[in-house]
Amino acid sequence: MLGGLRRSFAAKLVALEVGTIILVSVSLAGLLIAGRILQTHDLEQNVARGAVDSFRSDLDNAGAGLTSLSRQLADFGPSAAQFQSPDRSGLTTLLALEAGTRPAGESIIALDADGHPILGRTASAAAAGQTDATPKLSRFDNLTSVRLVQQGQNYPYGYIDRAGSSLILSGVAPVRSQGQTVGYLVDSIDIDKLLRRLTSTSSGLQHSIFYDNVRAATTLSSSLLGQPLPSGLAAVGGDSQFGIYSLTGHTYAGYYGSASQSPHVTLAADVDDRGFAAQLLNDALIVLFATTLLATVLTVVAFYFARRFALRPLAELGKGAARVAGGDYTGRVEVTSADELGHLGKSFNLMSERILKNTQELESQRARLDAAITSLSAVSRALTTTTTGEGALRQAVLDALAEITGIAEVAMYTGVDQPRVTATRGIRAAAARQLLSPAAAKAAMTGADGAVIRLPKPPPDYRGYAALVVPMVYQERPVGALVAFSREQLGHIDLPSINVLANQATVALQNSLLFQRERQTVIRLQELDELKSDFLATIQHELRTPLTAIIGITDLLDMAWQTWSEAQKLDAVGDVQMAAKGLYELVETVLDYSMIESDRLRLDLLPTAVRSATDAAVEDISAAIKRHNVKVDVKVPENLRVQADARRLTQVMKALLDNAVKFSPANSTVQVRGARRNGRVTLEVVDKGIGIEPENQKRIFERFYQVDNTATRRYGGTGMGLALVEKLVTLQKGKVEVKSRPGRGSTFTVSLPAVE
Ligand code: ADP
């Protein structure tokens, strides 16, 4: 139990409270009992004092009665004569008659003028109204009271005197005759008898009379007679004294005081303490019972209030604290009182709320950090992965920006003089442009590390939006900006992270750009390499074919020179010539191309008749036309003139016609159309040949490009014809285009500036 008390603050509180109640109750009981004891003593003192006072007044009454009766008798006329008569019979009768009227035990004594007793009579208790026998007269000889009266003193309440061995109260009256005192009459009663008469024995009140501080008469045990005053009271003169003492095994509260009847006498009233002690004990028990009851009630009330106002709130607070210790900050303690515990409860709830808020903030910060790390790692992945392309990289950067800022609407501006919106997320590019104009973006990105811009006239959907502009810096120059659009406060955003993102993104984008360029260059180089290989193979073939033909024919000529007819020889020479011409043209084409490449080809741009140039071209390839067995239908008006180099125009038309014929099926017609439109002359070469796949239509103008090598081998050629055509047409301020459908044929259109 003590262990529990040590561990529980609430139990300590209750123990303290109960302890206090018990202490207060015991103190209260003690005080009440002490007060009661004092009160009892006071009461005892008052009772005893009252007893002494009434005892004194009873004595006074008795003494006054005795004195007055003795005086009446002394003043009775015949009394003096009887005192003076030698015959005592008359006095005897007088005294006997008088004694008969007195209560039992009272004696009437006649004294002579010297104070010696002459006669006496005592009232008898046995037969009222009858005289008793003569008392022992020697007891009354030389009474102090008589002597004092003789000396002229007056005792209206009688005098207490020794008469032999006992005390008497007596009234003394001188009997006079003709101015002479002839004797004295003494009316007396034994004090013992008087005490018994005055004291009611059932009251618990005892009377004693001390003579010269020795108990001379008492209603207490007669064994106390002759004993001195109780200790502590003896030395005190006639004044009243109070004391409590033990007599004959009892405790008494006594009051002692002087008497008017004699300076030798002390009157005492003793009250038996038993009744008071019993009452005191009774009262003490009542007080104890009442205080115990009060303490119990107070304890119960204290328990109730302690439970209601301390234990329960404390338990509630304890539970709350345990919840917080267990990591649950959402609960609230229900302590709503206006006292310190209420304040504590409020503070506790406030503390829990703060902890919860801080924890949530920390968690959200951690989550944002995690998200930022995730996004940064995503960015870093994106930054290191250049194969996904620039667009994907921009999107990855914007994703990261959105994650870091928590803002959904973000955009990337590129360029510094005329910034363009190159990527957006959560917002359309047009809206972004409207929100942040290129001029405003430029102003912001040339400013500090990051600037928040108030948007002056946003569209209705974007009222209250501001833009955070973080410049993307490359080699210490801004090259673009990351922009976040939001209605929320932008001040708290982690600018350093976004700066890192912006700078890394810039480097990555630059790298990506370089990489793309590099890759394109490599692809281009690879293609060129392939083309070069193809070209070498082609040119080998194209060179070897005519050379083999020339060598073969000339060998044949050499061997058959004698046997061949002239016609045969001419025919062979013709073949040699044609092969040599092909070779020549091949070499010419290569040379022309290399001259154009090295920018050394000079053209004479003069008004030229298109028809004659076309005809010349048709003429030049007549052998091929014949060989492929196709028809060429030229519909070019004579008057069409262009600003061109006549020889080069013929070369262009010849290349186009050569291809048209080469890729046309036998017996088909190649058409050449000429027309003038909007100040330009268009020349169309239309064939019904194999056609060109759409994806190859652009590439056929590249040097050495041939759609399909294997097929081309069938058709021959070097892949340089169309490349040269495009260069030549461009040099003559013209344009060449192709429209083709595979299997259906192709149309090559050349347009040149017309001349009137
Ligand atoms: P080549 O000397 O091989 O003809 P060109 O540059 O003139 O080289 O032509 C390139 C390629 O374009 C040809 O190999 C052929 O595949 C395609 N081509 C050109 N003209 C035509 C056409 N009229 N019909 C079909 N394919 C054509």
Coordinates of N, CA, C and O and ligand atoms in Angstrom, one line a residue, residues 538 542 655-664 685-687 689-692 696 699-709 711-713 715-725 738 740 745-748, ligand 1:
T538 N 29.1 1.5 -106.6 CA 28.4 1.9 -107.8 C 29.4 2.5 -108.9 O 29.3 2.1 -110.1
E542 N 29.9 1.4 -112.4 CA 29.6 2.3 -113.5 C 30.9 2.6 -114.4 O 30.8 2.9 -115.6
A655 N 19.0 14.8 -116.8 CA 19.0 14.0 -115.7 C 17.6 13.5 -115.3 O 17.4 12.3 -115.0
L656 N 16.6 14.4 -115.4 CA 15.3 14.0 -115.0 C 14.7 13.0 -116.0 O 14.1 12.0 -115.7
L657 N 14.9 13.4 -117.3 CA 14.4 12.5 -118.4 C 15.1 11.1 -118.4 O 14.5 10.1 -118.6
D658 N 16.4 11.2 -118.1 CA 17.2 9.9 -118.0 C 16.6 9.0 -117.0 O 16.4 7.8 -117.2
N659 N 16.3 9.6 -115.8 CA 15.6 8.8 -114.7 C 14.3 8.3 -115.2 O 13.9 7.1 -115.0
A660 N 13.5 9.2 -115.7 CA 12.1 8.9 -116.1 C 12.1 7.7 -117.1 O 11.4 6.7 -117.0
V661 N 13.0 7.8 -118.1 CA 13.1 6.7 -119.1 C 13.6 5.4 -118.4 O 13.1 4.4 -118.7
K662 N 14.6 5.6 -117.6 CA 15.3 4.4 -117.0 C 14.3 3.6 -116.1 O 14.3 2.4 -116.1
F663 N 13.4 4.4 -115.4 CA 12.5 3.7 -114.5 C 11.1 3.4 -115.1 O 10.2 3.0 -114.4
S664 N 10.9 3.7 -116.4 CA 9.6 3.5 -117.1 C 9.6 2.1 -117.7 O 10.7 1.6 -118.2
V685 N 8.3 16.5 -115.6 CA 8.7 15.3 -116.3 C 7.8 14.2 -115.7 O 8.0 13.9 -114.5
V686 N 6.9 13.6 -116.4 CA 5.9 12.7 -115.9 C 6.2 11.3 -116.5 O 6.3 11.2 -117.7
D687 N 6.4 10.3 -115.6 CA 6.5 9.0 -116.1 C 5.5 8.0 -115.5 O 4.9 8.4 -114.5
G689 N 6.4 5.1 -114.4 CA 7.4 4.0 -114.0 C 7.1 3.4 -112.6 O 5.9 3.4 -112.1
I690 N 8.2 3.0 -112.0 CA 8.0 2.2 -110.7 C 7.6 3.1 -109.5 O 7.1 2.6 -108.5
G691 N 7.8 4.4 -109.6 CA 7.4 5.3 -108.5 C 8.3 5.2 -107.4 O 9.2 4.4 -107.3
I692 N 8.1 6.1 -106.4 CA 9.0 6.2 -105.2 C 8.2 6.1 -103.9 O 7.2 6.8 -103.8
N696 N 11.0 7.8 -99.1 CA 12.3 8.0 -99.9 C 12.3 9.3 -100.7 O 13.3 9.6 -101.3
R699 N 14.7 11.9 -99.7 CA 16.1 11.4 -99.7 C 16.8 11.3 -101.0 O 18.0 11.3 -101.2
I700 N 15.9 11.1 -102.0 CA 16.5 10.9 -103.4 C 17.3 12.1 -103.9 O 18.1 11.9 -104.8
F701 N 17.1 13.3 -103.2 CA 17.9 14.4 -103.6 C 19.2 14.5 -102.9 O 20.0 15.4 -103.2
E702 N 19.4 13.5 -102.0 CA 20.7 13.5 -101.3 C 21.7 12.8 -102.3 O 21.4 12.0 -103.0
R703 N 23.0 13.3 -102.1 CA 24.0 12.7 -103.0 C 24.2 11.2 -102.7 O 24.1 10.8 -101.6
F704 N 24.5 10.5 -103.7 CA 24.7 9.0 -103.7 C 23.6 8.2 -103.3 O 23.7 7.0 -103.2
Y705 N 22.4 8.9 -103.0 CA 21.3 8.1 -102.5 C 20.5 7.4 -103.6 O 20.2 8.0 -104.6
Q706 N 20.4 6.1 -103.4 CA 19.6 5.3 -104.4 C 18.6 4.5 -103.6 O 18.9 4.0 -102.5
V707 N 17.4 4.5 -104.1 CA 16.3 3.9 -103.3 C 16.6 2.5 -102.9 O 16.6 2.1 -101.7
D708 N 17.0 1.7 -103.8 CA 17.3 0.3 -103.5 C 18.4 -0.1 -104.3 O 18.3 -0.2 -105.6
N709 N 19.5 -0.5 -103.6 CA 20.7 -0.8 -104.4 C 20.5 -1.9 -105.3 O 21.0 -1.8 -106.5
A711 N 17.9 -3.1 -106.7 CA 17.0 -2.7 -107.8 C 17.8 -1.8 -108.7 O 17.7 -1.9 -109.9
T712 N 18.5 -0.8 -108.0 CA 19.1 0.2 -108.8 C 20.2 -0.4 -109.7 O 20.4 0.2 -110.8
R713 N 20.8 -1.4 -109.2 CA 21.8 -2.0 -110.1 C 21.2 -2.4 -111.4 O 21.8 -2.3 -112.4
Y715 N 18.9 -0.8 -112.7 CA 18.7 0.4 -113.5 C 19.9 1.2 -113.8 O 20.0 2.1 -114.6
G716 N 21.0 0.9 -113.0 CA 22.2 1.6 -113.2 C 22.1 3.0 -112.5 O 21.1 3.3 -111.8
G717 N 23.2 3.8 -112.7 CA 23.2 5.1 -112.1 C 24.1 5.2 -110.9 O 24.5 4.2 -110.3
T718 N 24.4 6.5 -110.5 CA 25.4 6.7 -109.4 C 24.8 7.3 -108.2 O 25.4 7.4 -107.1
G719 N 23.5 7.7 -108.2 CA 22.9 8.4 -107.1 C 23.3 9.8 -107.0 O 23.0 10.4 -106.0
M720 N 23.9 10.3 -108.0 CA 24.3 11.7 -108.0 C 23.5 12.6 -108.8 O 23.5 13.9 -108.7
G721 N 22.7 12.0 -109.7 CA 21.9 12.8 -110.7 C 21.0 13.8 -110.0 O 21.1 15.1 -110.3
L722 N 20.1 13.4 -109.1 CA 19.1 14.3 -108.5 C 19.8 15.3 -107.6 O 19.3 16.5 -107.5
A723 N 20.8 14.9 -106.9 CA 21.6 15.8 -106.0 C 22.1 17.0 -106.8 O 22.0 18.1 -106.5
L724 N 22.6 16.6 -108.0 CA 23.2 17.7 -108.9 C 22.0 18.5 -109.4 O 22.1 19.8 -109.5
V725 N 20.9 17.9 -109.8 CA 19.7 18.6 -110.3 C 19.3 19.7 -109.2 O 19.1 20.9 -109.6
V738 N 9.1 16.5 -106.1 CA 8.7 15.2 -106.7 C 7.3 14.9 -106.1 O 7.1 15.1 -104.9
S740 N 5.0 11.3 -106.3 CA 5.1 10.0 -106.8 C 4.3 9.0 -106.0 O 4.0 9.2 -104.8
G745 N 4.0 5.7 -110.9 CA 4.8 6.7 -111.7 C 5.2 7.9 -110.8 O 4.7 8.0 -109.7
S746 N 6.0 8.8 -111.4 CA 6.5 9.9 -110.7 C 6.4 11.1 -111.6 O 6.4 11.1 -112.8
T747 N 6.3 12.3 -110.9 CA 6.3 13.6 -111.6 C 7.3 14.5 -110.9 O 7.2 14.8 -109.7
F748 N 8.3 14.8 -111.6 CA 9.3 15.8 -111.1 C 9.0 17.1 -111.7 O 8.8 17.3 -112.9
Ligands
ADP1 P1 20.8 7.6 -110.5 O1 22.0 8.0 -111.2 O2 21.0 6.3 -109.7 O3 19.6 7.6 -111.2 P2 19.6 9.9 -109.2 O4 20.1 10.8 -108.2 O5 19.2 10.4 -110.5 O6 20.7 8.7 -109.3 O7 18.4 9.1 -108.7 C1 18.4 8.7 -107.4 C2 17.4 7.6 -107.2 O8 16.1 8.1 -107.3 C3 17.4 6.6 -108.2 O9 18.4 5.6 -108.0 C4 16.0 6.0 -108.2 O10 15.9 5.1 -107.2 C5 15.2 7.2 -107.8 N1 14.5 7.8 -109.0 C6 14.9 8.9 -109.7 N2 14.0 9.2 -110.6 C7 13.1 8.3 -110.6 C8 11.9 8.0 -111.4 N3 11.5 8.8 -112.4 N4 11.2 7.0 -111.1 C9 11.5 6.1 -110.1 N5 12.6 6.3 -109.3 C10 13.4 7.4 -109.6

